[in-house]
Short mmCIF file of C-alpha atoms and ligand atoms in Angstrom, two decimals:
data_model
loop_
_atom_site.label_atom_id
_atom_site.label_comp_id
_atom_site.label_asym_id
_atom_site.label_seq_id
_atom_site.Cartn_x
_atom_site.Cartn_y
_atom_site.Cartn_z
CA UNK A 254 -0.27 0.24 -0.01
CA UNK A 255 1.61 3.21 -0.67
CA UNK A 256 2.66 5.09 1.92
CA UNK A 257 -0.25 8.01 3.24
CA UNK A 258 0.53 11.75 3.02
CA UNK A 259 2.26 11.77 6.39
CA UNK A 260 3.43 8.50 7.52
CA UNK A 261 5.70 8.22 10.57
CA UNK A 262 7.28 5.24 10.14
CA UNK A 263 7.68 2.84 7.02
CA UNK A 264 6.59 -0.67 7.59
CA UNK A 265 9.63 -2.96 5.93
CA UNK A 266 9.12 -6.72 4.76
CA UNK A 267 12.07 -9.14 3.89
CA UNK A 268 11.56 -11.70 0.85
CA UNK A 269 13.69 -14.67 1.68
CA UNK A 270 16.06 -15.25 4.36
CA UNK A 271 18.92 -14.70 2.65
CA UNK A 272 22.32 -14.58 4.23
CA UNK A 273 22.79 -11.14 3.16
CA UNK A 274 19.58 -9.98 5.21
CA UNK A 275 20.16 -11.67 8.34
CA UNK A 276 24.01 -10.71 8.51
CA UNK A 277 23.27 -7.00 7.61
CA UNK A 278 20.21 -5.77 6.45
CA UNK A 279 17.55 -6.95 9.02
CA UNK A 280 19.64 -5.40 11.68
CA UNK A 281 20.29 -2.57 9.35
CA UNK A 282 16.48 -2.07 9.29
CA UNK A 283 16.07 -2.40 12.80
CA UNK A 284 18.46 0.21 13.95
CA UNK A 285 16.92 3.09 11.54
CA UNK A 286 14.43 5.25 13.36
CA UNK A 287 11.05 5.81 11.38
CA UNK A 288 11.56 1.95 9.96
CA UNK A 289 9.52 -0.93 11.47
CA UNK A 290 10.27 -4.27 10.24
CA UNK A 291 6.84 -6.06 10.40
CA UNK A 292 7.11 -9.30 8.23
CA UNK A 293 9.39 -11.86 6.45
CA UNK A 294 8.84 -14.49 4.10
CA UNK A 295 10.68 -17.66 3.01
CA UNK A 296 9.92 -20.49 0.89
CA UNK A 297 10.16 -22.44 3.70
CA UNK A 298 7.54 -21.71 6.55
CA UNK A 299 9.63 -22.85 9.42
CA UNK A 300 12.58 -20.96 8.33
CA UNK A 301 10.56 -18.05 8.07
CA UNK A 302 9.28 -18.41 11.56
CA UNK A 303 12.82 -19.21 13.24
CA UNK A 304 14.18 -15.98 11.47
CA UNK A 305 11.55 -13.48 12.16
CA UNK A 306 11.52 -15.27 16.17
CA UNK A 307 15.22 -14.92 16.02
CA UNK A 308 14.58 -11.01 15.25
CA UNK A 309 11.66 -10.32 17.12
CA UNK A 310 9.90 -9.56 13.33
CA UNK A 311 6.58 -9.51 14.35
CA UNK A 312 5.02 -11.85 11.33
CA UNK A 313 6.07 -15.03 8.88
CA UNK A 314 5.15 -15.69 5.45
CA UNK A 315 5.72 -19.19 4.00
CA UNK A 316 5.80 -17.80 0.54
CA UNK A 317 6.86 -14.44 -1.35
CA UNK A 318 3.08 -13.91 -2.58
CA UNK A 319 1.63 -14.34 0.79
CA UNK A 320 3.76 -11.85 1.92
CA UNK A 321 3.01 -9.02 -0.93
CA UNK A 322 -0.45 -9.31 -0.23
CA UNK A 323 -0.52 -8.08 3.17
CA UNK A 324 -1.67 -4.89 3.21
CA UNK A 325 -0.32 -3.03 6.08
CA UNK A 326 3.44 -3.78 4.32
CA UNK A 327 4.74 -0.28 2.89
CA UNK A 328 8.11 -1.75 1.33
CA UNK A 329 9.93 -4.84 0.70
CA UNK A 330 13.72 -5.75 0.87
CA UNK A 331 14.43 -8.17 -1.73
CA UNK A 332 17.84 -10.12 -1.55
CA UNK A 333 17.16 -12.86 -3.82
CA UNK A 334 19.20 -14.43 -6.35
CA UNK A 335 19.74 -11.88 -9.51
CA UNK A 336 18.29 -13.81 -11.71
CA UNK A 337 14.60 -13.26 -9.34
CA UNK A 338 15.23 -9.30 -8.66
CA UNK A 339 13.28 -8.52 -11.94
CA UNK A 340 10.30 -10.85 -11.26
CA UNK A 341 9.86 -9.85 -7.69
CA UNK A 342 10.34 -6.30 -7.88
CA UNK A 343 7.73 -6.34 -10.60
CA UNK A 344 5.22 -8.17 -8.11
CA UNK A 345 6.03 -5.83 -5.01
CA UNK A 346 5.28 -2.75 -7.52
CA UNK A 347 1.95 -4.12 -8.56
CA UNK A 348 1.27 -5.13 -5.07
CA UNK A 349 1.86 -1.37 -4.19
CA UNK A 350 5.02 -1.79 -2.44
CA UNK A 351 8.06 0.05 -2.76
CA UNK A 352 11.34 -2.11 -3.16
CA UNK A 353 14.83 -1.64 -1.97
CA UNK A 354 16.39 -4.50 -4.15
CA UNK A 355 19.98 -5.88 -3.84
CA UNK A 356 22.77 -5.29 -6.61
CA UNK A 357 22.65 -5.70 -9.35
CA UNK A 358 19.18 -4.57 -10.44
CA UNK A 359 18.82 -7.34 -12.57
CA UNK A 360 20.69 -9.64 -15.20
CA UNK A 361 20.86 -6.69 -18.06
CA UNK A 362 19.49 -3.32 -19.06
CA UNK A 363 16.45 -4.09 -20.10
CA UNK A 364 15.30 -5.96 -17.33
CA UNK A 365 15.79 -2.63 -15.33
CA UNK A 366 13.77 -0.39 -17.81
CA UNK A 367 10.71 -2.76 -16.84
CA UNK A 368 11.41 -2.69 -13.42
CA UNK A 369 11.59 1.29 -13.57
CA UNK A 370 8.33 1.32 -15.58
CA UNK A 371 6.21 -1.35 -13.40
CA UNK A 372 7.57 1.18 -10.12
CA UNK A 373 6.63 3.97 -11.92
CA UNK A 374 3.26 2.63 -12.96
CA UNK A 375 2.27 1.71 -9.32
CA UNK A 376 3.21 4.92 -7.89
CA UNK A 377 6.26 3.24 -5.83
CA UNK A 378 10.26 4.00 -5.65
CA UNK A 379 12.82 1.60 -6.42
CA UNK A 380 16.07 1.63 -5.12
CA UNK A 381 19.35 -0.84 -5.74
CA UNK A 382 20.98 -1.80 -2.27
CA UNK A 383 24.37 -0.74 -3.51
CA UNK A 384 25.39 -0.06 0.13
CA UNK A 385 29.25 1.22 -0.73
CA UNK A 386 27.66 4.52 -1.97
CA UNK A 387 26.35 5.47 1.56
CA UNK A 388 30.07 5.13 3.30
CA UNK A 389 31.25 8.62 4.00
CA UNK A 390 34.62 7.67 2.55
CA UNK A 391 33.01 7.61 -0.68
CA UNK A 392 31.46 10.89 -0.14
CA UNK A 393 34.98 12.29 0.94
CA UNK A 394 36.55 11.25 -1.83
CA UNK A 395 34.03 12.31 -4.67
CA UNK A 396 34.31 15.61 -2.79
CA UNK A 397 37.73 15.91 -3.58
CA UNK A 398 38.08 14.56 -7.12
CA UNK A 399 35.06 16.94 -7.45
CA UNK A 400 37.19 19.87 -5.98
CA UNK A 401 39.70 18.93 -8.79
CA UNK A 402 42.49 18.08 -5.95
CA UNK A 403 44.09 15.23 -8.25
CA UNK A 404 43.54 17.59 -11.18
CA UNK A 405 41.19 16.16 -14.06
CA UNK A 406 40.38 12.17 -13.76
CA UNK A 407 42.00 10.16 -16.31
CA UNK A 408 42.24 6.70 -15.11
CA UNK A 409 40.38 4.72 -12.59
CA UNK A 410 41.32 1.18 -11.44
CA UNK A 411 39.02 -0.85 -9.56
CA UNK A 412 38.95 -4.38 -7.93
CA UNK A 413 36.93 -6.72 -5.94
CA UNK A 414 37.71 -10.50 -5.78
CA UNK A 415 37.03 -13.42 -3.11
CA UNK A 416 37.16 -17.19 -2.96
CA UNK A 417 34.00 -18.33 -3.31
CA UNK A 418 34.60 -21.98 -1.33
CA UNK A 419 30.69 -23.09 -1.73
CA UNK A 420 30.13 -25.25 -4.37
CA UNK A 421 26.49 -24.62 -4.00
CA UNK A 422 26.39 -21.02 -3.77
CA UNK A 423 23.94 -19.52 -6.19
CA UNK A 424 26.80 -17.50 -7.57
CA UNK A 425 27.51 -20.64 -9.46
CA UNK A 426 24.35 -20.89 -10.69
CA UNK A 427 24.12 -19.47 -14.62
CA UNK A 428 19.99 -19.98 -14.41
CA UNK A 429 20.33 -17.64 -10.96
CA UNK A 430 22.10 -14.73 -12.75
CA UNK A 431 25.47 -16.14 -11.49
CA UNK A 432 29.15 -14.91 -12.23
CA UNK A 433 31.87 -12.40 -10.66
CA UNK A 434 30.93 -9.64 -12.92
CA UNK A 435 26.99 -9.38 -11.79
CA UNK A 436 28.26 -10.45 -8.01
CA UNK A 437 30.91 -8.27 -7.42
CA UNK A 438 32.58 -6.63 -10.89
CA UNK A 439 29.34 -4.43 -10.28
CA UNK A 440 31.01 -2.44 -7.71
CA UNK A 441 34.01 -1.12 -9.57
CA UNK A 442 32.01 -0.50 -12.83
CA UNK A 443 29.63 1.95 -10.21
CA UNK A 444 32.41 3.52 -8.49
CA UNK A 445 34.06 4.52 -11.66
CA UNK A 446 30.89 6.17 -13.68
CA UNK A 447 30.04 7.74 -10.14
CA UNK A 448 33.91 9.17 -9.70
CA UNK A 449 34.15 10.06 -13.57
CA UNK A 450 30.38 11.29 -13.22
CA UNK A 451 29.63 9.82 -16.67
CA UNK A 452 28.55 7.05 -18.79
CA UNK A 453 31.05 4.50 -20.51
CA UNK A 454 30.99 4.21 -24.39
CA UNK A 455 32.51 1.21 -25.00
CA UNK A 456 33.59 -1.80 -23.13
CA UNK A 457 36.19 -4.83 -23.90
CA UNK A 458 36.47 -7.92 -21.52
CA UNK A 459 38.10 -11.15 -21.09
CA UNK A 460 36.89 -13.89 -18.77
CA UNK A 461 37.21 -17.11 -17.80
CA UNK A 462 34.11 -19.35 -17.59
CA UNK A 463 33.46 -22.34 -15.25
CA UNK A 464 31.98 -25.19 -17.30
CA UNK A 465 28.40 -24.35 -16.56
CA UNK A 466 28.94 -21.00 -18.59
CA UNK A 467 29.07 -18.32 -15.40
CA UNK A 468 32.48 -15.98 -15.38
CA UNK A 469 34.56 -16.85 -12.33
CA UNK A 470 37.23 -14.48 -13.42
CA UNK A 471 36.73 -11.48 -15.52
CA UNK A 472 39.16 -8.45 -16.64
CA UNK A 473 38.03 -5.39 -18.25
CA UNK A 474 38.40 -2.03 -19.31
CA UNK A 475 35.51 0.47 -20.16
CA UNK A 476 36.11 3.35 -22.08
CA UNK A 477 34.65 6.82 -21.01
CA UNK A 478 34.11 10.09 -23.31
CA UNK A 479 36.93 12.35 -23.52
CA UNK A 480 39.93 9.54 -23.48
CA UNK A 481 39.05 8.39 -19.98
CA UNK A 482 39.52 4.86 -18.91
CA UNK A 483 38.29 2.60 -16.11
CA UNK A 484 40.36 -0.68 -15.81
CA UNK A 485 38.21 -3.29 -13.72
CA UNK A 486 38.80 -7.17 -12.44
CA UNK A 487 36.39 -9.21 -10.22
CA UNK A 488 36.74 -12.82 -9.31
CA UNK A 489 35.69 -15.53 -7.25
CA UNK A 490 38.92 -17.30 -7.64
CA UNK A 491 41.41 -14.94 -6.07
CA UNK A 492 42.08 -14.16 -2.68
CA UNK A 493 39.72 -11.40 -0.82
CA UNK A 494 40.76 -7.79 -1.77
CA UNK A 495 38.84 -4.63 -3.09
CA UNK A 496 40.86 -1.33 -4.38
CA UNK A 497 39.86 1.65 -6.31
CA UNK A 498 42.09 4.35 -7.46
CA UNK A 499 41.28 7.42 -9.02
CA UNK A 500 43.99 8.87 -11.40
CA UNK A 501 43.95 12.36 -12.39
CA UNK A 502 46.33 14.69 -14.24
CA UNK A 503 47.74 16.18 -11.00
CA UNK A 504 47.93 13.41 -8.76
CA UNK A 505 45.88 10.05 -7.42
CA UNK A 506 43.03 9.24 -4.71
CA UNK A 507 43.42 5.55 -3.50
CA UNK A 508 40.68 4.04 -1.03
CA UNK A 509 41.90 0.85 0.76
CA UNK A 510 38.62 -0.70 1.19
CA UNK A 511 36.13 0.86 -0.72
CA UNK A 512 33.22 -1.36 -1.06
CA UNK A 513 32.46 -3.33 2.09
CA UNK A 514 34.72 -2.38 4.58
CA UNK A 515 32.77 -3.58 7.85
CA UNK A 516 33.20 -1.86 11.24
CA UNK A 517 36.80 -1.28 10.79
CA UNK A 518 38.30 2.66 10.00
CA UNK A 519 39.03 3.21 6.35
CA UNK A 520 41.88 5.17 4.80
CA UNK A 521 42.05 7.57 1.43
CA UNK A 522 45.05 7.95 0.42
CA UNK A 523 45.98 11.54 -1.54
CA UNK A 524 48.83 11.25 -3.27
CA UNK A 525 50.06 15.19 -5.02
CA UNK A 526 53.96 15.19 -6.38
CA UNK A 527 55.85 14.20 -3.36
CA UNK A 528 52.79 14.68 -0.89
CA UNK A 529 51.44 11.87 0.39
CA UNK A 530 48.00 12.68 2.86
CA UNK A 531 46.46 9.32 4.51
CA UNK A 532 42.75 10.79 5.52
CA UNK A 533 41.09 8.09 8.05
CA UNK A 534 37.37 7.82 7.74
CA UNK A 535 36.22 6.59 11.04
CA UNK A 536 33.71 3.16 11.22
CA UNK A 537 30.18 3.71 9.48
CA UNK A 538 27.72 0.91 8.81
CA UNK A 539 26.68 1.67 5.22
CA UNK A 540 23.81 -0.94 5.20
CA UNK A 541 21.95 1.42 7.80
CA UNK A 542 22.96 4.58 6.16
CA UNK A 543 21.30 2.75 3.11
CA UNK A 544 18.31 1.68 4.74
CA UNK A 545 17.74 5.22 6.13
CA UNK A 546 18.19 6.84 2.41
CA UNK A 547 15.74 5.26 1.23
CA UNK A 548 13.38 5.15 4.24
CA UNK A 549 13.39 8.91 4.54
CA UNK A 550 12.70 9.14 0.73
CA UNK A 551 9.52 7.04 1.62
CA UNK A 552 8.78 9.54 4.42
CA UNK A 553 9.57 12.84 1.94
CA UNK A 554 12.20 13.76 4.44
CA UNK A 555 14.81 13.84 1.12
CA UNK A 556 14.87 12.94 -2.08
CA UNK A 557 16.60 9.67 -2.91
CA UNK A 558 20.06 9.94 -3.41
CA UNK A 559 20.14 7.90 -6.66
CA UNK A 560 17.53 6.98 -8.98
CA UNK A 561 16.54 3.65 -10.43
CA UNK A 562 18.29 4.96 -14.11
CA UNK A 563 21.64 4.75 -12.46
CA UNK A 564 21.38 1.18 -11.35
CA UNK A 565 20.20 0.90 -15.44
CA UNK A 566 23.59 2.58 -16.49
CA UNK A 567 25.13 0.46 -14.04
CA UNK A 568 23.96 -2.39 -15.94
CA UNK A 569 24.41 -1.14 -19.59
CA UNK A 570 27.98 -1.15 -18.72
CA UNK A 571 27.87 -4.54 -17.23
CA UNK A 572 25.85 -5.96 -20.46
CA UNK A 573 28.93 -4.21 -22.54
CA UNK A 574 31.71 -5.81 -20.42
CA UNK A 575 29.74 -9.25 -20.08
CA UNK A 576 29.02 -8.97 -24.33
CA UNK A 577 32.73 -8.52 -24.89
CA UNK A 578 33.86 -11.29 -22.66
CA UNK A 579 31.77 -13.38 -24.61
CA UNK A 580 32.82 -12.43 -27.61
CA UNK A 581 36.80 -12.91 -27.44
CA UNK A 582 38.39 -15.17 -29.67
CA UNK A 583 41.84 -16.70 -29.75
CA UNK A 584 43.72 -19.19 -27.65
N1 NAP B 726 25.12 -5.68 -0.91
C1 NAP B 726 26.01 -6.42 -0.38
O1 NAP B 726 26.54 -6.21 0.28
C2 NAP B 726 25.32 -7.67 -1.01
C3 NAP B 726 26.19 -8.66 0.14
C4 NAP B 726 25.77 -10.03 -0.24
C5 NAP B 726 25.15 -10.35 -1.32
N2 NAP B 726 24.25 -9.27 -1.95
C6 NAP B 726 23.14 -9.47 -2.99
O2 NAP B 726 22.25 -10.55 -2.20
C7 NAP B 726 21.53 -11.26 -2.99
C8 NAP B 726 21.65 -12.84 -2.25
O3 NAP B 726 22.92 -12.99 -1.87
P1 NAP B 726 23.06 -13.85 -0.62
O4 NAP B 726 24.50 -14.52 -0.95
O5 NAP B 726 22.32 -13.32 0.20
O6 NAP B 726 22.04 -15.47 -1.20
P2 NAP B 726 21.75 -16.29 -0.27
O7 NAP B 726 22.07 -16.74 1.35
O8 NAP B 726 22.06 -17.67 -1.27
O9 NAP B 726 20.17 -16.35 -0.25
C9 NAP B 726 19.14 -16.24 -1.53
C10 NAP B 726 18.12 -16.46 -0.90
O10 NAP B 726 16.82 -16.31 -1.70
C11 NAP B 726 16.05 -17.51 -1.36
N3 NAP B 726 15.81 -18.07 -2.65
C12 NAP B 726 14.28 -18.08 -3.54
N4 NAP B 726 14.89 -18.53 -5.03
C13 NAP B 726 16.02 -19.40 -4.74
C14 NAP B 726 16.42 -20.19 -5.52
N5 NAP B 726 16.02 -20.95 -6.49
N6 NAP B 726 17.74 -20.59 -4.86
C15 NAP B 726 18.34 -20.39 -3.77
N7 NAP B 726 17.76 -18.94 -3.33
C16 NAP B 726 16.13 -18.79 -3.36
C17 NAP B 726 16.48 -18.10 -0.69
O11 NAP B 726 15.54 -17.95 0.47
P3 NAP B 726 14.31 -18.43 1.21
O12 NAP B 726 14.81 -19.69 1.14
O13 NAP B 726 14.37 -17.95 2.50
O14 NAP B 726 12.80 -18.38 0.45
C18 NAP B 726 17.62 -17.89 -0.26
O15 NAP B 726 18.00 -17.44 1.17
C19 NAP B 726 22.11 -11.53 -4.05
O16 NAP B 726 21.50 -10.65 -5.38
C20 NAP B 726 23.39 -10.62 -4.29
O17 NAP B 726 24.02 -10.17 -5.09
C21 NAP B 726 24.78 -8.07 -1.70
#
């Protein structure tokens, strides 16, 4: 049901007892003022009930459909496997629920277009749960880039890899939208677009695919207008590492842990000539800041910081990289 004209709290719900929901986003929703988590659904009613009992969530549903029929729910957080983001976002929109959906918003840009259209038609908000952008380190780095502290940004390098050791993980399944590009490559791509403030016009990529056909390692180049380049890599087969470096005509900025720093303090390194400065950014809960931003938008306290069209543009860049990786020929 759309939020009434002067609501004081948003009634949240969760579709699926996903790891990311249990570990991060449910606790985040529960700590945001003006957000009330009132329901969770799982395909397995016992799991829904156990999760609800563990977190003190009042209602548990044994199907996603049943949750969406509940009239007192305003917003749905969707942490389902990637291939289910578009269908369940569209169903949630049809049920009149606002949607905060996990990254990447869908499998391709055209699906994101359908999600945006459905949400617009039903008068609900849609946001991609790209929590990394809500950490203050990103705002600080962006401010310095925009202020010209490194001159004109020309080159960005971004990486995100980890060892995915669970053979039954949804990320290995092509039918569920698996693969490193969609799972973690989406972060450096998003960060490059954000820091350049522009969209790529061309992409080149190469990847190693599993026998089932998902990319386990991918390295790519995005070409931006005015001779700007972003180099990115992502992998399920390399040690845990993250990086983001923005190189400009007068210096560079590097973030040590740009995407999910967790509770640790983070550092921004600013280099200009011989001068190197380290700016320490105190810990922050990016998940809670993301939920708060969406909740505030629903309460009409401030606009959505990132419209869903941003997710569509990110998906376009991911589509270009995926197409290039699949078309590389030669040994
Ligand atoms: N923003 C972040 O920091 C972050 C971090 C990790 C993951 N993510 C994103 O969150 C989403 C979920 O990732 P996750 O690691 O939390 O996944 P997960 O633990 O495998 O959870 C996915 C959930 O989806 C539900 N589901 C529905 N149909 C399914 C099917 N056919 N196969 C498997 N599960 C199905 C299941 O819930 P029920 O059985 O309870 O219905 C399952 O628990 C992905 O889109 C991922 O990209 C984001």
